[in-house]
Amino acid sequence: MTALTSTGHEFDRGLLGHRCWLELASGERIELPVERWTEPSDGDDVLLDACSGPTVDLGCGPGRLTAALAGRGVVALGVDSSRTAVALTRRRGGSALQRNIFDSLPGEGRWHHALLADGNIGIGGDPAALLRRTAELIAPGGDVLVELEPPGRGLRHERVRLRPGRADVAWFTWAWVGVDAIAEVAVRAGMRVDWTTRRGHRWFARLERS
């Protein structure tokens, strides 16, 4: 979950495997699953097996999925605003580009698959806007593969900041989408849900244009 421009080096702590969390304005803490970002995790195969053609991994982080796809012979590009994330992805043998995903990207309209894993559906705090942008990246007949929160979580938006970090670290908006809310969000983005599935404690959906 690293396609942000406002988090600076604080987020790189998580990319390097150090403990970090999101602090909400209410004081609530949400621990970030940094171990899962860096090492293969149960459920990754749901995403990997669904990618049979060129894939763009949005918010690729340290590149475990991008590199795994490359290892399977699938053309894959990781995109992340963090220089550290891009370096780690390349070190794993994956291709990666340092860029905000709302900026111009290579292959727009030609990718077979786009990944929004590890909570990246929350990037920017507006999942429908993010999905509209992601839909611009995929080819006709392509899909967006999304990781979601468990049922009952609905749609949630919050102002958050990354901790630990400086006292003046910037607040930004993040969102969470439960599997029970993805159909409504997809409709607002001009998409529809093809399937949802669960693997262990993780939930996923495949979206395609309406």
mmCIF file of C-alpha atoms in Angstrom:
data_model
loop_
_atom_site.group_PDB
_atom_site.id
_atom_site.type_symbol
_atom_site.label_atom_id
_atom_site.label_comp_id
_atom_site.label_asym_id
_atom_site.label_seq_id
_atom_site.Cartn_x
_atom_site.Cartn_y
_atom_site.Cartn_z
ATOM 1 C CA MET A 1 0.000 0.000 0.000
ATOM 2 C CA THR A 2 2.607 2.469 -1.081
ATOM 3 C CA ALA A 3 1.448 4.538 -4.022
ATOM 4 C CA LEU A 4 1.261 7.734 -1.978
ATOM 5 C CA THR A 5 3.316 10.876 -2.342
ATOM 6 C CA SER A 6 2.713 12.391 1.091
ATOM 7 C CA THR A 7 4.308 9.839 3.385
ATOM 8 C CA GLY A 8 8.003 10.393 2.788
ATOM 9 C CA HIS A 9 10.582 8.118 4.325
ATOM 10 C CA GLU A 10 8.350 7.038 7.219
ATOM 11 C CA PHE A 11 6.622 4.536 4.963
ATOM 12 C CA ASP A 12 9.953 3.127 3.855
ATOM 13 C CA ARG A 13 10.349 1.702 7.353
ATOM 14 C CA GLY A 14 7.556 -0.739 6.565
ATOM 15 C CA LEU A 15 8.989 -1.578 3.161
ATOM 16 C CA LEU A 16 12.210 -2.554 4.910
ATOM 17 C CA GLY A 17 10.324 -4.791 7.336
ATOM 18 C CA HIS A 18 10.177 -2.513 10.379
ATOM 19 C CA ARG A 19 6.986 -2.231 12.436
ATOM 20 C CA CYS A 20 4.748 0.713 11.578
ATOM 21 C CA TRP A 21 1.080 1.580 11.822
ATOM 22 C CA LEU A 22 -1.599 4.017 10.741
ATOM 23 C CA GLU A 23 -2.771 6.440 13.397
ATOM 24 C CA LEU A 24 -6.315 7.714 12.946
ATOM 25 C CA ALA A 25 -7.511 11.113 14.102
ATOM 26 C CA SER A 26 -9.474 9.290 16.820
ATOM 27 C CA GLY A 27 -6.253 7.829 18.182
ATOM 28 C CA GLU A 28 -7.025 4.336 16.893
ATOM 29 C CA ARG A 29 -4.066 2.372 15.559
ATOM 30 C CA ILE A 30 -4.098 0.008 12.601
ATOM 31 C CA GLU A 31 -0.987 -2.138 12.367
ATOM 32 C CA LEU A 32 0.416 -2.532 8.871
ATOM 33 C CA PRO A 33 1.229 -6.110 7.780
ATOM 34 C CA VAL A 34 4.845 -5.407 6.875
ATOM 35 C CA GLU A 35 5.812 -9.080 7.031
ATOM 36 C CA ARG A 36 3.298 -9.867 4.281
ATOM 37 C CA TRP A 37 4.605 -7.089 2.080
ATOM 38 C CA THR A 38 8.069 -8.585 1.962
ATOM 39 C CA GLU A 39 7.498 -12.365 1.927
ATOM 40 C CA PRO A 40 5.175 -14.654 -0.057
ATOM 41 C CA SER A 41 1.884 -14.980 1.789
ATOM 42 C CA ASP A 42 -1.001 -17.430 1.823
ATOM 43 C CA GLY A 43 -3.500 -16.118 -0.708
ATOM 44 C CA ASP A 44 -0.980 -14.578 -3.096
ATOM 45 C CA ASP A 45 -1.683 -17.439 -5.494
ATOM 46 C CA VAL A 46 -5.270 -16.190 -5.942
ATOM 47 C CA LEU A 47 -3.863 -13.059 -7.559
ATOM 48 C CA LEU A 48 -0.930 -14.695 -9.318
ATOM 49 C CA ASP A 49 -3.008 -17.499 -10.860
ATOM 50 C CA ALA A 50 -5.493 -14.950 -12.225
ATOM 51 C CA CYS A 51 -2.776 -13.097 -14.165
ATOM 52 C CA SER A 52 -2.209 -14.782 -17.518
ATOM 53 C CA GLY A 53 -0.997 -11.739 -19.442
ATOM 54 C CA PRO A 54 0.752 -8.385 -18.987
ATOM 55 C CA THR A 55 0.057 -7.085 -15.490
ATOM 56 C CA VAL A 56 0.567 -3.738 -13.771
ATOM 57 C CA ASP A 57 1.000 -3.972 -9.989
ATOM 58 C CA LEU A 58 -0.187 -0.683 -8.523
ATOM 59 C CA GLY A 59 1.461 0.246 -5.234
ATOM 60 C CA CYS A 60 3.854 -2.664 -5.683
ATOM 61 C CA GLY A 61 5.783 -2.032 -2.453
ATOM 62 C CA PRO A 62 8.877 -4.232 -2.181
ATOM 63 C CA GLY A 63 7.730 -6.169 -5.233
ATOM 64 C CA ARG A 64 6.866 -9.655 -4.061
ATOM 65 C CA LEU A 65 3.954 -9.970 -6.523
ATOM 66 C CA THR A 66 5.696 -8.211 -9.408
ATOM 67 C CA ALA A 67 8.736 -10.464 -9.050
ATOM 68 C CA ALA A 68 6.618 -13.594 -8.599
ATOM 69 C CA LEU A 69 4.794 -12.861 -11.850
ATOM 70 C CA ALA A 70 8.081 -12.289 -13.659
ATOM 71 C CA GLY A 71 9.265 -15.627 -12.275
ATOM 72 C CA ARG A 72 6.210 -17.237 -13.906
ATOM 73 C CA GLY A 73 7.072 -15.680 -17.245
ATOM 74 C CA VAL A 74 4.325 -13.040 -17.049
ATOM 75 C CA VAL A 75 5.219 -9.531 -18.170
ATOM 76 C CA ALA A 76 4.737 -7.370 -15.073
ATOM 77 C CA LEU A 77 5.458 -3.782 -14.079
ATOM 78 C CA GLY A 78 5.392 -2.547 -10.511
ATOM 79 C CA VAL A 79 4.426 1.084 -9.923
ATOM 80 C CA ASP A 80 5.130 2.877 -6.667
ATOM 81 C CA SER A 81 5.861 6.443 -5.570
ATOM 82 C CA SER A 82 8.552 5.221 -3.167
ATOM 83 C CA ARG A 83 12.123 5.093 -4.466
ATOM 84 C CA THR A 84 12.858 2.431 -1.859
ATOM 85 C CA ALA A 85 9.979 0.270 -3.105
ATOM 86 C CA VAL A 86 11.208 0.493 -6.679
ATOM 87 C CA ALA A 87 14.760 -0.401 -5.664
ATOM 88 C CA LEU A 88 13.565 -3.402 -3.634
ATOM 89 C CA THR A 89 11.378 -4.628 -6.498
ATOM 90 C CA ARG A 90 14.256 -4.424 -8.954
ATOM 91 C CA ARG A 91 16.530 -6.204 -6.489
ATOM 92 C CA ARG A 92 14.048 -9.096 -6.527
ATOM 93 C CA GLY A 93 14.297 -9.243 -10.309
ATOM 94 C CA GLY A 94 11.067 -7.377 -11.098
ATOM 95 C CA SER A 95 10.568 -4.293 -13.275
ATOM 96 C CA ALA A 96 9.352 -1.194 -11.470
ATOM 97 C CA LEU A 97 8.705 2.486 -12.081
ATOM 98 C CA GLN A 98 8.666 5.299 -9.521
ATOM 99 C CA ARG A 99 5.501 7.240 -10.255
ATOM 100 C CA ASN A 100 2.152 8.285 -8.826
ATOM 101 C CA ILE A 101 -0.464 5.991 -10.344
ATOM 102 C CA PHE A 102 -2.659 8.963 -11.271
ATOM 103 C CA ASP A 103 0.112 10.253 -13.541
ATOM 104 C CA SER A 104 0.771 8.956 -17.058
ATOM 105 C CA LEU A 105 1.940 5.332 -17.075
ATOM 106 C CA PRO A 106 3.390 3.058 -19.764
ATOM 107 C CA GLY A 107 0.962 0.825 -21.622
ATOM 108 C CA GLU A 108 -2.213 2.670 -20.673
ATOM 109 C CA GLY A 109 -5.218 0.848 -22.109
ATOM 110 C CA ARG A 110 -3.179 -2.265 -22.954
ATOM 111 C CA TRP A 111 -2.627 -4.106 -19.658
ATOM 112 C CA HIS A 112 -4.521 -7.399 -19.318
ATOM 113 C CA HIS A 113 -4.595 -7.162 -15.534
ATOM 114 C CA ALA A 114 -4.146 -4.526 -12.848
ATOM 115 C CA LEU A 115 -3.439 -5.470 -9.227
ATOM 116 C CA LEU A 116 -4.595 -3.565 -6.154
ATOM 117 C CA ALA A 117 -3.302 -5.862 -3.410
ATOM 118 C CA ASP A 118 -2.508 -5.395 0.284
ATOM 119 C CA GLY A 119 -5.113 -2.699 0.875
ATOM 120 C CA ASN A 120 -4.159 -0.540 -2.101
ATOM 121 C CA ILE A 121 -7.843 -0.077 -2.962
ATOM 122 C CA GLY A 122 -7.581 2.612 -0.268
ATOM 123 C CA ILE A 123 -5.045 4.766 -2.124
ATOM 124 C CA GLY A 124 -6.244 8.366 -2.216
ATOM 125 C CA GLY A 125 -9.230 7.697 0.028
ATOM 126 C CA ASP A 126 -11.709 7.439 -2.872
ATOM 127 C CA PRO A 127 -11.943 3.828 -4.124
ATOM 128 C CA ALA A 128 -14.380 4.644 -6.940
ATOM 129 C CA ALA A 129 -12.037 7.307 -8.333
ATOM 130 C CA LEU A 130 -9.111 4.915 -8.020
ATOM 131 C CA LEU A 131 -10.991 2.192 -9.890
ATOM 132 C CA ARG A 132 -11.948 4.631 -12.648
ATOM 133 C CA ARG A 133 -8.266 5.452 -13.034
ATOM 134 C CA THR A 134 -7.320 1.777 -12.957
ATOM 135 C CA ALA A 135 -9.920 0.975 -15.625
ATOM 136 C CA GLU A 136 -8.098 3.380 -17.945
ATOM 137 C CA LEU A 137 -5.019 1.181 -17.706
ATOM 138 C CA ILE A 138 -6.558 -2.114 -18.780
ATOM 139 C CA ALA A 139 -7.303 -3.374 -22.264
ATOM 140 C CA PRO A 140 -10.811 -4.280 -23.452
ATOM 141 C CA GLY A 141 -11.622 -7.561 -21.738
ATOM 142 C CA GLY A 142 -9.019 -6.879 -19.054
ATOM 143 C CA ASP A 143 -9.652 -6.935 -15.325
ATOM 144 C CA VAL A 144 -8.736 -5.412 -11.989
ATOM 145 C CA LEU A 145 -7.851 -7.804 -9.173
ATOM 146 C CA VAL A 146 -8.512 -6.271 -5.779
ATOM 147 C CA GLU A 147 -7.807 -7.324 -2.214
ATOM 148 C CA LEU A 148 -10.600 -6.394 0.194
ATOM 149 C CA GLU A 149 -11.553 -6.295 3.848
ATOM 150 C CA PRO A 150 -13.720 -9.111 5.296
ATOM 151 C CA PRO A 151 -17.530 -8.992 5.058
ATOM 152 C CA GLY A 152 -19.226 -6.556 7.386
ATOM 153 C CA ARG A 153 -16.556 -3.857 7.079
ATOM 154 C CA GLY A 154 -18.441 -1.802 4.482
ATOM 155 C CA LEU A 155 -16.781 1.320 3.094
ATOM 156 C CA ARG A 156 -14.705 3.461 5.433
ATOM 157 C CA HIS A 157 -12.728 6.675 4.867
ATOM 158 C CA GLU A 158 -10.399 8.138 7.486
ATOM 159 C CA ARG A 159 -7.696 10.748 7.891
ATOM 160 C CA VAL A 160 -4.543 8.910 8.926
ATOM 161 C CA ARG A 161 -0.827 9.357 9.339
ATOM 162 C CA LEU A 162 2.037 6.916 9.466
ATOM 163 C CA ARG A 163 3.733 6.148 12.762
ATOM 164 C CA PRO A 164 6.324 6.104 14.094
ATOM 165 C CA GLY A 165 7.448 9.341 12.541
ATOM 166 C CA ARG A 166 7.946 13.025 13.063
ATOM 167 C CA ALA A 167 5.333 14.927 15.026
ATOM 168 C CA ASP A 168 4.612 17.060 11.949
ATOM 169 C CA VAL A 169 4.236 14.155 9.505
ATOM 170 C CA ALA A 170 1.415 14.862 7.053
ATOM 171 C CA TRP A 171 -2.095 13.479 7.471
ATOM 172 C CA PHE A 172 -3.711 11.917 4.397
ATOM 173 C CA THR A 173 -6.953 10.155 3.512
ATOM 174 C CA TRP A 174 -7.163 6.377 3.283
ATOM 175 C CA ALA A 175 -10.085 4.053 2.618
ATOM 176 C CA TRP A 176 -11.045 0.464 3.367
ATOM 177 C CA VAL A 177 -13.532 -1.556 1.297
ATOM 178 C CA GLY A 178 -15.198 -4.689 2.640
ATOM 179 C CA VAL A 179 -16.165 -7.468 0.284
ATOM 180 C CA ASP A 180 -19.782 -6.549 1.070
ATOM 181 C CA ALA A 181 -19.254 -3.023 -0.308
ATOM 182 C CA ILE A 182 -17.220 -3.691 -3.449
ATOM 183 C CA ALA A 183 -20.222 -4.129 -5.778
ATOM 184 C CA GLU A 184 -21.527 -0.630 -5.001
ATOM 185 C CA VAL A 185 -18.065 0.914 -5.335
ATOM 186 C CA ALA A 186 -17.512 -0.896 -8.636
ATOM 187 C CA VAL A 187 -20.799 0.400 -10.062
ATOM 188 C CA ARG A 188 -19.774 3.984 -9.243
ATOM 189 C CA ALA A 189 -16.569 3.341 -11.188
ATOM 190 C CA GLY A 190 -18.367 1.904 -14.230
ATOM 191 C CA MET A 191 -17.306 -1.633 -13.387
ATOM 192 C CA ARG A 192 -18.888 -4.820 -12.118
ATOM 193 C CA VAL A 193 -17.808 -7.670 -9.873
ATOM 194 C CA ASP A 194 -17.119 -10.919 -11.711
ATOM 195 C CA TRP A 195 -16.213 -12.967 -8.632
ATOM 196 C CA THR A 196 -15.167 -12.731 -5.017
ATOM 197 C CA THR A 197 -13.235 -15.349 -3.085
ATOM 198 C CA ARG A 198 -11.579 -15.977 0.241
ATOM 199 C CA ARG A 199 -8.225 -17.537 1.013
ATOM 200 C CA GLY A 200 -7.578 -17.882 4.730
ATOM 201 C CA HIS A 201 -8.091 -14.444 6.275
ATOM 202 C CA ARG A 202 -7.772 -12.628 2.935
ATOM 203 C CA TRP A 203 -10.580 -11.631 0.545
ATOM 204 C CA PHE A 204 -10.314 -10.860 -3.182
ATOM 205 C CA ALA A 205 -12.460 -9.752 -6.108
ATOM 206 C CA ARG A 206 -12.145 -9.645 -9.870
ATOM 207 C CA LEU A 207 -13.633 -6.540 -11.494
ATOM 208 C CA GLU A 208 -14.303 -5.848 -15.149
ATOM 209 C CA ARG A 209 -15.846 -2.981 -17.053
ATOM 210 C CA SER A 210 -19.621 -2.942 -17.100
#
